[in-house]
Amino acid sequence: MEFLFIYPPNARQTHILPMGLAYIGAILMKAGHKVKALDIDAYRFSRQEVVDYLRRASFDAVCISGLISVFKAARWVAREVRQIRPEVPILAGGPLISSHPKFFLEHSDADIAVDGEGEDAILEIVDALEGHRPLENIPGIVYKKDGQVLATAPRGRRVDLDSIPFPANDLFPVELYLRRSSFVNPQRQRHMAVLGTRGCPYPCTYCDRAFGKKAVYRSPESIVAEMQWLKEKYRINVLTFVDDFFFSTKKRVMELCELMIKANLNIRWNVSGRVDQLDREIIRAIKAAGCEKLGMGIESGSEKILKIIKKHISLDDAIEKFKMMREEGISPSASFIYGLPGEDEQTTREHIEFRKKLNRMTGSQAPAGTFWITPLPGTELYKWAMDNGRIADELAYIEKLSDTNTISKFLINLTDMPTERLWAMKAQLLKEIEMDYYRDHRWKMVRNYLAPRFFRYSGIELWVRACRKALKIYRRKRFLASAN
């Protein structure tokens, strides 16, 4: 069969290519199928350009994937495919499905969806499409039959991750992603991502845990082999681990670091984790293996809020681990979310004072890493918002989620404060933290605060944007021409 993968546009572009589709593409091509991809998010095609491509391209089935935030765009793509090629089966997967299994099929023209990991399911679905087995016998899928959306029995977790081939990155415009990464942050140069674990056992209420609550791991040997492959094939020199549970066990992390050092990869890498999983020995090991940046999801500076979201960390421990990272030469960063249930003026003040303390004791600063909380389908927080009437119309909410860059934009008020007061409190929080930091780091105020505003208002940024736009138009035209 010939498959067309479609990656819908997100509200916010990323420099990490669609890894889920790349893995599925590798599985299909290994089985002898043909695969090509229409990466709308990377090229930012117009709707008419997408329609024109679908009319010209040849394919026997379509696969759509992405986060739940592409719901609206994915539904539009499925509708266009159905109108242009009504006989073609439309498959869907990724967090778009796993976070809310039946919802996308109930509100779109898609025919079959995979709930969970798709590497095994996709080949079984192909067998069904070719008439060799019934869909109802395939575990872990959702499908339409006689106007109904039905779900089969759950599929067990895939344990052997090493047997999955490396992702078929070349289906997507790799160089475009690499240029975007280096253009945004020149010192990072050629950057790609690796996934070493799947799943997370922690119960944080805001996290959808796309791969489930059980953590499954690749072997350190497999991870290092992929790093070597990425370096040789794409000449990368910076890598990010996008695991939810990278620091699963100390033994595993130490083994991985030893293999990285022995392989002499000369690749700098970044990772995120939890403060309660770190100690000085681990920090020294990852530093020796090339780790340059370690991000921690602390989420709130209020112990009350941390208990509400079931974070299970200590703020005192966070301070201590951040000091440790600085002492061992790793750049620490933190992410925070604001506007959680229970948030009030007292918790906001606690948050501000903690952030000031963190800045002063570690030399780190992350006002830009304070995001509005957004309940995502599949999370405990989302269920709370539904049960408490904070989300009155689910379809309207998910469509709005698709239109909003929730990294920085406010979507929903989960607190008991009036919305205007909530906005004012967050603005005050950011201003106090930022100004407190710049009092001790005045040269960084020039670099981080004044210089960007100079470029924005001097007109230089307009020329940069014009150059980016010209490059996008050129790449779009070249890709669309290849469909003929």
PDB file of N, CA and C in Angstrom, residues 194-278:
ATOM      1  N   VAL A 194      15.634  12.666  20.734  1.00  0.00           N
ATOM      2  CA  VAL A 194      15.621  11.214  20.915  1.00  0.00           C
ATOM      3  C   VAL A 194      14.656  10.874  22.041  1.00  0.00           C
ATOM      4  N   LEU A 195      13.949   9.762  21.886  1.00  0.00           N
ATOM      5  CA  LEU A 195      13.036   9.275  22.920  1.00  0.00           C
ATOM      6  C   LEU A 195      13.601   7.972  23.478  1.00  0.00           C
ATOM      7  N   GLY A 196      13.980   7.989  24.750  1.00  0.00           N
ATOM      8  CA  GLY A 196      14.613   6.812  25.345  1.00  0.00           C
ATOM      9  C   GLY A 196      13.711   6.015  26.260  1.00  0.00           C
ATOM     10  N   THR A 197      12.627   6.626  26.739  1.00  0.00           N
ATOM     11  CA  THR A 197      11.679   5.925  27.595  1.00  0.00           C
ATOM     12  C   THR A 197      10.258   6.284  27.167  1.00  0.00           C
ATOM     13  N   ARG A 198       9.329   5.445  27.534  1.00  0.00           N
ATOM     14  CA  ARG A 198       7.920   5.716  27.272  1.00  0.00           C
ATOM     15  C   ARG A 198       7.128   5.492  28.564  1.00  0.00           C
ATOM     16  N   GLY A 199       6.286   6.458  28.894  1.00  0.00           N
ATOM     17  CA  GLY A 199       5.451   6.327  30.076  1.00  0.00           C
ATOM     18  C   GLY A 199       6.060   6.992  31.298  1.00  0.00           C
ATOM     19  N   CYS A 200       5.204   7.254  32.303  1.00  0.00           N
ATOM     20  CA  CYS A 200       5.655   7.864  33.557  1.00  0.00           C
ATOM     21  C   CYS A 200       4.717   7.435  34.680  1.00  0.00           C
ATOM     22  N   PRO A 201       5.257   6.949  35.795  1.00  0.00           N
ATOM     23  CA  PRO A 201       4.400   6.449  36.873  1.00  0.00           C
ATOM     24  C   PRO A 201       3.897   7.517  37.838  1.00  0.00           C
ATOM     25  N   TYR A 202       4.359   8.759  37.708  1.00  0.00           N
ATOM     26  CA  TYR A 202       3.956   9.793  38.660  1.00  0.00           C
ATOM     27  C   TYR A 202       2.532  10.280  38.373  1.00  0.00           C
ATOM     28  N   PRO A 203       1.792  10.720  39.412  1.00  0.00           N
ATOM     29  CA  PRO A 203       0.362  11.013  39.266  1.00  0.00           C
ATOM     30  C   PRO A 203       0.004  12.478  39.043  1.00  0.00           C
ATOM     31  N   CYS A 204       0.931  13.305  38.539  1.00  0.00           N
ATOM     32  CA  CYS A 204       0.660  14.740  38.381  1.00  0.00           C
ATOM     33  C   CYS A 204      -0.666  14.957  37.640  1.00  0.00           C
ATOM     34  N   THR A 205      -1.516  15.792  38.187  1.00  0.00           N
ATOM     35  CA  THR A 205      -2.888  15.908  37.689  1.00  0.00           C
ATOM     36  C   THR A 205      -2.997  16.604  36.332  1.00  0.00           C
ATOM     37  N   TYR A 206      -1.973  17.381  35.933  1.00  0.00           N
ATOM     38  CA  TYR A 206      -2.036  18.168  34.700  1.00  0.00           C
ATOM     39  C   TYR A 206      -1.409  17.455  33.517  1.00  0.00           C
ATOM     40  N   CYS A 207      -0.792  16.289  33.723  1.00  0.00           N
ATOM     41  CA  CYS A 207      -0.031  15.604  32.671  1.00  0.00           C
ATOM     42  C   CYS A 207      -0.849  14.473  32.062  1.00  0.00           C
ATOM     43  N   ASP A 208      -0.875  14.406  30.723  1.00  0.00           N
ATOM     44  CA  ASP A 208      -1.699  13.385  30.071  1.00  0.00           C
ATOM     45  C   ASP A 208      -0.986  12.044  29.935  1.00  0.00           C
ATOM     46  N   ARG A 209       0.336  12.000  30.160  1.00  0.00           N
ATOM     47  CA  ARG A 209       1.092  10.743  30.077  1.00  0.00           C
ATOM     48  C   ARG A 209       0.665   9.940  28.854  1.00  0.00           C
ATOM     49  N   ALA A 210       1.031  10.440  27.688  1.00  0.00           N
ATOM     50  CA  ALA A 210       0.576   9.878  26.423  1.00  0.00           C
ATOM     51  C   ALA A 210       0.880   8.388  26.289  1.00  0.00           C
ATOM     52  N   PHE A 211       1.974   7.917  26.904  1.00  0.00           N
ATOM     53  CA  PHE A 211       2.339   6.504  26.809  1.00  0.00           C
ATOM     54  C   PHE A 211       1.890   5.700  28.028  1.00  0.00           C
ATOM     55  N   GLY A 212       1.088   6.294  28.897  1.00  0.00           N
ATOM     56  CA  GLY A 212       0.563   5.554  30.028  1.00  0.00           C
ATOM     57  C   GLY A 212       1.356   5.726  31.307  1.00  0.00           C
ATOM     58  N   LYS A 213       0.888   5.054  32.349  1.00  0.00           N
ATOM     59  CA  LYS A 213       1.478   5.198  33.681  1.00  0.00           C
ATOM     60  C   LYS A 213       2.655   4.263  33.921  1.00  0.00           C
ATOM     61  N   LYS A 214       2.800   3.253  33.077  1.00  0.00           N
ATOM     62  CA  LYS A 214       3.903   2.319  33.233  1.00  0.00           C
ATOM     63  C   LYS A 214       5.081   2.766  32.374  1.00  0.00           C
ATOM     64  N   ALA A 215       6.251   2.861  32.989  1.00  0.00           N
ATOM     65  CA  ALA A 215       7.444   3.279  32.247  1.00  0.00           C
ATOM     66  C   ALA A 215       8.105   2.069  31.597  1.00  0.00           C
ATOM     67  N   VAL A 216       8.430   2.218  30.310  1.00  0.00           N
ATOM     68  CA  VAL A 216       9.129   1.180  29.551  1.00  0.00           C
ATOM     69  C   VAL A 216      10.375   1.821  28.955  1.00  0.00           C
ATOM     70  N   TYR A 217      11.479   1.071  28.933  1.00  0.00           N
ATOM     71  CA  TYR A 217      12.763   1.680  28.598  1.00  0.00           C
ATOM     72  C   TYR A 217      13.435   1.012  27.399  1.00  0.00           C
ATOM     73  N   ARG A 218      14.128   1.839  26.622  1.00  0.00           N
ATOM     74  CA  ARG A 218      15.086   1.316  25.649  1.00  0.00           C
ATOM     75  C   ARG A 218      16.385   1.007  26.377  1.00  0.00           C
ATOM     76  N   SER A 219      17.177   0.120  25.822  1.00  0.00           N
ATOM     77  CA  SER A 219      18.471  -0.167  26.436  1.00  0.00           C
ATOM     78  C   SER A 219      19.418   0.995  26.182  1.00  0.00           C
ATOM     79  N   PRO A 220      20.373   1.228  27.079  1.00  0.00           N
ATOM     80  CA  PRO A 220      21.376   2.269  26.842  1.00  0.00           C
ATOM     81  C   PRO A 220      22.117   2.069  25.523  1.00  0.00           C
ATOM     82  N   GLU A 221      22.351   0.814  25.144  1.00  0.00           N
ATOM     83  CA  GLU A 221      23.042   0.528  23.886  1.00  0.00           C
ATOM     84  C   GLU A 221      22.253   1.018  22.691  1.00  0.00           C
ATOM     85  N   SER A 222      20.937   0.830  22.722  1.00  0.00           N
ATOM     86  CA  SER A 222      20.089   1.273  21.617  1.00  0.00           C
ATOM     87  C   SER A 222      20.078   2.797  21.520  1.00  0.00           C
ATOM     88  N   ILE A 223      20.023   3.466  22.654  1.00  0.00           N
ATOM     89  CA  ILE A 223      19.995   4.940  22.659  1.00  0.00           C
ATOM     90  C   ILE A 223      21.291   5.506  22.103  1.00  0.00           C
ATOM     91  N   VAL A 224      22.423   4.981  22.552  1.00  0.00           N
ATOM     92  CA  VAL A 224      23.718   5.466  22.070  1.00  0.00           C
ATOM     93  C   VAL A 224      23.881   5.171  20.583  1.00  0.00           C
ATOM     94  N   ALA A 225      23.379   4.024  20.138  1.00  0.00           N
ATOM     95  CA  ALA A 225      23.453   3.692  18.706  1.00  0.00           C
ATOM     96  C   ALA A 225      22.666   4.700  17.878  1.00  0.00           C
ATOM     97  N   GLU A 226      21.500   5.123  18.374  1.00  0.00           N
ATOM     98  CA  GLU A 226      20.731   6.124  17.638  1.00  0.00           C
ATOM     99  C   GLU A 226      21.437   7.477  17.649  1.00  0.00           C
ATOM    100  N   MET A 227      22.050   7.835  18.749  1.00  0.00           N
ATOM    101  CA  MET A 227      22.798   9.081  18.798  1.00  0.00           C
ATOM    102  C   MET A 227      23.927   9.082  17.770  1.00  0.00           C
ATOM    103  N   GLN A 228      24.639   7.969  17.664  1.00  0.00           N
ATOM    104  CA  GLN A 228      25.712   7.857  16.668  1.00  0.00           C
ATOM    105  C   GLN A 228      25.150   7.956  15.260  1.00  0.00           C
ATOM    106  N   TRP A 229      24.000   7.314  15.036  1.00  0.00           N
ATOM    107  CA  TRP A 229      23.341   7.345  13.716  1.00  0.00           C
ATOM    108  C   TRP A 229      22.925   8.755  13.341  1.00  0.00           C
ATOM    109  N   LEU A 230      22.354   9.469  14.288  1.00  0.00           N
ATOM    110  CA  LEU A 230      21.940  10.850  14.031  1.00  0.00           C
ATOM    111  C   LEU A 230      23.139  11.745  13.712  1.00  0.00           C
ATOM    112  N   LYS A 231      24.236  11.499  14.420  1.00  0.00           N
ATOM    113  CA  LYS A 231      25.424  12.313  14.171  1.00  0.00           C
ATOM    114  C   LYS A 231      26.006  12.037  12.791  1.00  0.00           C
ATOM    115  N   GLU A 232      26.080  10.772  12.425  1.00  0.00           N
ATOM    116  CA  GLU A 232      26.654  10.408  11.131  1.00  0.00           C
ATOM    117  C   GLU A 232      25.747  10.810   9.969  1.00  0.00           C
ATOM    118  N   LYS A 233      24.443  10.619  10.140  1.00  0.00           N
ATOM    119  CA  LYS A 233      23.510  10.864   9.027  1.00  0.00           C
ATOM    120  C   LYS A 233      23.140  12.334   8.876  1.00  0.00           C
ATOM    121  N   TYR A 234      22.967  13.035  10.014  1.00  0.00           N
ATOM    122  CA  TYR A 234      22.470  14.413   9.959  1.00  0.00           C
ATOM    123  C   TYR A 234      23.466  15.439  10.503  1.00  0.00           C
ATOM    124  N   ARG A 235      24.615  14.970  10.935  1.00  0.00           N
ATOM    125  CA  ARG A 235      25.673  15.852  11.448  1.00  0.00           C
ATOM    126  C   ARG A 235      25.189  16.708  12.632  1.00  0.00           C
ATOM    127  N   ILE A 236      24.397  16.100  13.492  1.00  0.00           N
ATOM    128  CA  ILE A 236      23.911  16.853  14.653  1.00  0.00           C
ATOM    129  C   ILE A 236      25.029  17.017  15.680  1.00  0.00           C
ATOM    130  N   ASN A 237      24.967  18.071  16.445  1.00  0.00           N
ATOM    131  CA  ASN A 237      25.905  18.222  17.557  1.00  0.00           C
ATOM    132  C   ASN A 237      25.200  18.590  18.867  1.00  0.00           C
ATOM    133  N   VAL A 238      23.887  18.714  18.806  1.00  0.00           N
ATOM    134  CA  VAL A 238      23.089  18.950  20.014  1.00  0.00           C
ATOM    135  C   VAL A 238      21.843  18.085  19.946  1.00  0.00           C
ATOM    136  N   LEU A 239      21.489  17.509  21.087  1.00  0.00           N
ATOM    137  CA  LEU A 239      20.373  16.576  21.128  1.00  0.00           C
ATOM    138  C   LEU A 239      19.544  16.833  22.379  1.00  0.00           C
ATOM    139  N   THR A 240      18.236  16.622  22.250  1.00  0.00           N
ATOM    140  CA  THR A 240      17.346  16.735  23.412  1.00  0.00           C
ATOM    141  C   THR A 240      16.638  15.407  23.643  1.00  0.00           C
ATOM    142  N   PHE A 241      16.698  14.925  24.861  1.00  0.00           N
ATOM    143  CA  PHE A 241      15.885  13.772  25.249  1.00  0.00           C
ATOM    144  C   PHE A 241      14.494  14.284  25.609  1.00  0.00           C
ATOM    145  N   VAL A 242      13.480  13.753  24.940  1.00  0.00           N
ATOM    146  CA  VAL A 242      12.110  14.234  25.160  1.00  0.00           C
ATOM    147  C   VAL A 242      11.315  13.258  26.038  1.00  0.00           C
ATOM    148  N   ASP A 243      12.017  12.499  26.862  1.00  0.00           N
ATOM    149  CA  ASP A 243      11.392  11.524  27.752  1.00  0.00           C
ATOM    150  C   ASP A 243      10.606  12.212  28.864  1.00  0.00           C
ATOM    151  N   ASP A 244       9.518  11.579  29.283  1.00  0.00           N
ATOM    152  CA  ASP A 244       8.796  12.022  30.469  1.00  0.00           C
ATOM    153  C   ASP A 244       9.464  11.510  31.747  1.00  0.00           C
ATOM    154  N   PHE A 245      10.282  10.441  31.613  1.00  0.00           N
ATOM    155  CA  PHE A 245      10.813   9.760  32.797  1.00  0.00           C
ATOM    156  C   PHE A 245      12.259   9.330  32.542  1.00  0.00           C
ATOM    157  N   PHE A 246      13.092  10.285  32.136  1.00  0.00           N
ATOM    158  CA  PHE A 246      14.477   9.974  31.780  1.00  0.00           C
ATOM    159  C   PHE A 246      15.242   9.397  32.966  1.00  0.00           C
ATOM    160  N   PHE A 247      15.094  10.020  34.148  1.00  0.00           N
ATOM    161  CA  PHE A 247      15.833   9.577  35.334  1.00  0.00           C
ATOM    162  C   PHE A 247      15.054   8.474  36.049  1.00  0.00           C
ATOM    163  N   SER A 248      14.823   7.394  35.339  1.00  0.00           N
ATOM    164  CA  SER A 248      13.988   6.315  35.860  1.00  0.00           C
ATOM    165  C   SER A 248      14.653   5.604  37.029  1.00  0.00           C
ATOM    166  N   THR A 249      15.888   5.169  36.838  1.00  0.00           N
ATOM    167  CA  THR A 249      16.674   4.574  37.921  1.00  0.00           C
ATOM    168  C   THR A 249      18.099   5.093  37.819  1.00  0.00           C
ATOM    169  N   LYS A 250      18.749   5.181  38.938  1.00  0.00           N
ATOM    170  CA  LYS A 250      20.123   5.667  38.954  1.00  0.00           C
ATOM    171  C   LYS A 250      21.032   4.737  38.171  1.00  0.00           C
ATOM    172  N   LYS A 251      20.842   3.445  38.327  1.00  0.00           N
ATOM    173  CA  LYS A 251      21.677   2.453  37.647  1.00  0.00           C
ATOM    174  C   LYS A 251      21.610   2.624  36.133  1.00  0.00           C
ATOM    175  N   ARG A 252      20.395   2.815  35.617  1.00  0.00           N
ATOM    176  CA  ARG A 252      20.232   2.950  34.169  1.00  0.00           C
ATOM    177  C   ARG A 252      20.882   4.231  33.653  1.00  0.00           C
ATOM    178  N   VAL A 253      20.698   5.335  34.370  1.00  0.00           N
ATOM    179  CA  VAL A 253      21.290   6.605  33.947  1.00  0.00           C
ATOM    180  C   VAL A 253      22.810   6.511  33.945  1.00  0.00           C
ATOM    181  N   MET A 254      23.383   5.889  34.969  1.00  0.00           N
ATOM    182  CA  MET A 254      24.834   5.764  35.048  1.00  0.00           C
ATOM    183  C   MET A 254      25.367   4.896  33.907  1.00  0.00           C
ATOM    184  N   GLU A 255      24.674   3.816  33.585  1.00  0.00           N
ATOM    185  CA  GLU A 255      25.091   2.958  32.468  1.00  0.00           C
ATOM    186  C   GLU A 255      25.047   3.718  31.149  1.00  0.00           C
ATOM    187  N   LEU A 256      23.986   4.489  30.948  1.00  0.00           N
ATOM    188  CA  LEU A 256      23.863   5.265  29.721  1.00  0.00           C
ATOM    189  C   LEU A 256      24.994   6.280  29.602  1.00  0.00           C
ATOM    190  N   CYS A 257      25.295   6.962  30.680  1.00  0.00           N
ATOM    191  CA  CYS A 257      26.372   7.964  30.658  1.00  0.00           C
ATOM    192  C   CYS A 257      27.725   7.306  30.363  1.00  0.00           C
ATOM    193  N   GLU A 258      27.980   6.147  30.968  1.00  0.00           N
ATOM    194  CA  GLU A 258      29.235   5.443  30.715  1.00  0.00           C
ATOM    195  C   GLU A 258      29.376   5.077  29.244  1.00  0.00           C
ATOM    196  N   LEU A 259      28.282   4.619  28.642  1.00  0.00           N
ATOM    197  CA  LEU A 259      28.324   4.261  27.215  1.00  0.00           C
ATOM    198  C   LEU A 259      28.543   5.487  26.340  1.00  0.00           C
ATOM    199  N   MET A 260      27.898   6.615  26.689  1.00  0.00           N
ATOM    200  CA  MET A 260      28.094   7.849  25.924  1.00  0.00           C
ATOM    201  C   MET A 260      29.562   8.279  25.952  1.00  0.00           C
ATOM    202  N   ILE A 261      30.164   8.222  27.137  1.00  0.00           N
ATOM    203  CA  ILE A 261      31.560   8.623  27.273  1.00  0.00           C
ATOM    204  C   ILE A 261      32.461   7.679  26.488  1.00  0.00           C
ATOM    205  N   LYS A 262      32.200   6.386  26.583  1.00  0.00           N
ATOM    206  CA  LYS A 262      33.018   5.396  25.886  1.00  0.00           C
ATOM    207  C   LYS A 262      32.911   5.562  24.370  1.00  0.00           C
ATOM    208  N   ALA A 263      31.710   5.946  23.883  1.00  0.00           N
ATOM    209  CA  ALA A 263      31.508   6.111  22.440  1.00  0.00           C
ATOM    210  C   ALA A 263      32.129   7.396  21.908  1.00  0.00           C
ATOM    211  N   ASN A 264      32.522   8.293  22.810  1.00  0.00           N
ATOM    212  CA  ASN A 264      33.154   9.559  22.416  1.00  0.00           C
ATOM    213  C   ASN A 264      32.301  10.293  21.367  1.00  0.00           C
ATOM    214  N   LEU A 265      31.037  10.498  21.687  1.00  0.00           N
ATOM    215  CA  LEU A 265      30.076  11.054  20.734  1.00  0.00           C
ATOM    216  C   LEU A 265      30.332  12.526  20.419  1.00  0.00           C
ATOM    217  N   ASN A 266      30.827  13.264  21.395  1.00  0.00           N
ATOM    218  CA  ASN A 266      31.024  14.702  21.232  1.00  0.00           C
ATOM    219  C   ASN A 266      29.720  15.398  20.837  1.00  0.00           C
ATOM    220  N   ILE A 267      28.652  15.015  21.523  1.00  0.00           N
ATOM    221  CA  ILE A 267      27.327  15.611  21.321  1.00  0.00           C
ATOM    222  C   ILE A 267      26.887  16.234  22.643  1.00  0.00           C
ATOM    223  N   ARG A 268      26.531  17.499  22.607  1.00  0.00           N
ATOM    224  CA  ARG A 268      25.946  18.143  23.779  1.00  0.00           C
ATOM    225  C   ARG A 268      24.467  17.782  23.843  1.00  0.00           C
ATOM    226  N   TRP A 269      23.944  17.602  25.025  1.00  0.00           N
ATOM    227  CA  TRP A 269      22.546  17.210  25.096  1.00  0.00           C
ATOM    228  C   TRP A 269      21.842  17.856  26.284  1.00  0.00           C
ATOM    229  N   ASN A 270      20.520  17.921  26.150  1.00  0.00           N
ATOM    230  CA  ASN A 270      19.644  18.525  27.150  1.00  0.00           C
ATOM    231  C   ASN A 270      18.596  17.501  27.568  1.00  0.00           C
ATOM    232  N   VAL A 271      18.082  17.657  28.756  1.00  0.00           N
ATOM    233  CA  VAL A 271      17.084  16.712  29.245  1.00  0.00           C
ATOM    234  C   VAL A 271      16.261  17.388  30.328  1.00  0.00           C
ATOM    235  N   SER A 272      15.092  16.829  30.606  1.00  0.00           N
ATOM    236  CA  SER A 272      14.245  17.313  31.697  1.00  0.00           C
ATOM    237  C   SER A 272      14.012  16.188  32.682  1.00  0.00           C
ATOM    238  N   GLY A 273      13.720  16.555  33.906  1.00  0.00           N
ATOM    239  CA  GLY A 273      13.490  15.522  34.913  1.00  0.00           C
ATOM    240  C   GLY A 273      12.845  16.086  36.160  1.00  0.00           C
ATOM    241  N   ARG A 274      12.901  15.306  37.220  1.00  0.00           N
ATOM    242  CA  ARG A 274      12.314  15.674  38.500  1.00  0.00           C
ATOM    243  C   ARG A 274      13.436  15.874  39.519  1.00  0.00           C
ATOM    244  N   VAL A 275      13.281  16.864  40.381  1.00  0.00           N
ATOM    245  CA  VAL A 275      14.340  17.154  41.351  1.00  0.00           C
ATOM    246  C   VAL A 275      14.537  16.013  42.332  1.00  0.00           C
ATOM    247  N   ASP A 276      13.470  15.248  42.625  1.00  0.00           N
ATOM    248  CA  ASP A 276      13.602  14.174  43.603  1.00  0.00           C
ATOM    249  C   ASP A 276      14.338  12.954  43.055  1.00  0.00           C
ATOM    250  N   GLN A 277      14.655  12.950  41.766  1.00  0.00           N
ATOM    251  CA  GLN A 277      15.378  11.816  41.171  1.00  0.00           C
ATOM    252  C   GLN A 277      16.875  12.088  41.027  1.00  0.00           C
ATOM    253  N   LEU A 278      17.317  13.261  41.452  1.00  0.00           N
ATOM    254  CA  LEU A 278      18.709  13.646  41.247  1.00  0.00           C
ATOM    255  C   LEU A 278      19.530  13.546  42.528  1.00  0.00           C
TER     256      LEU A 278
END
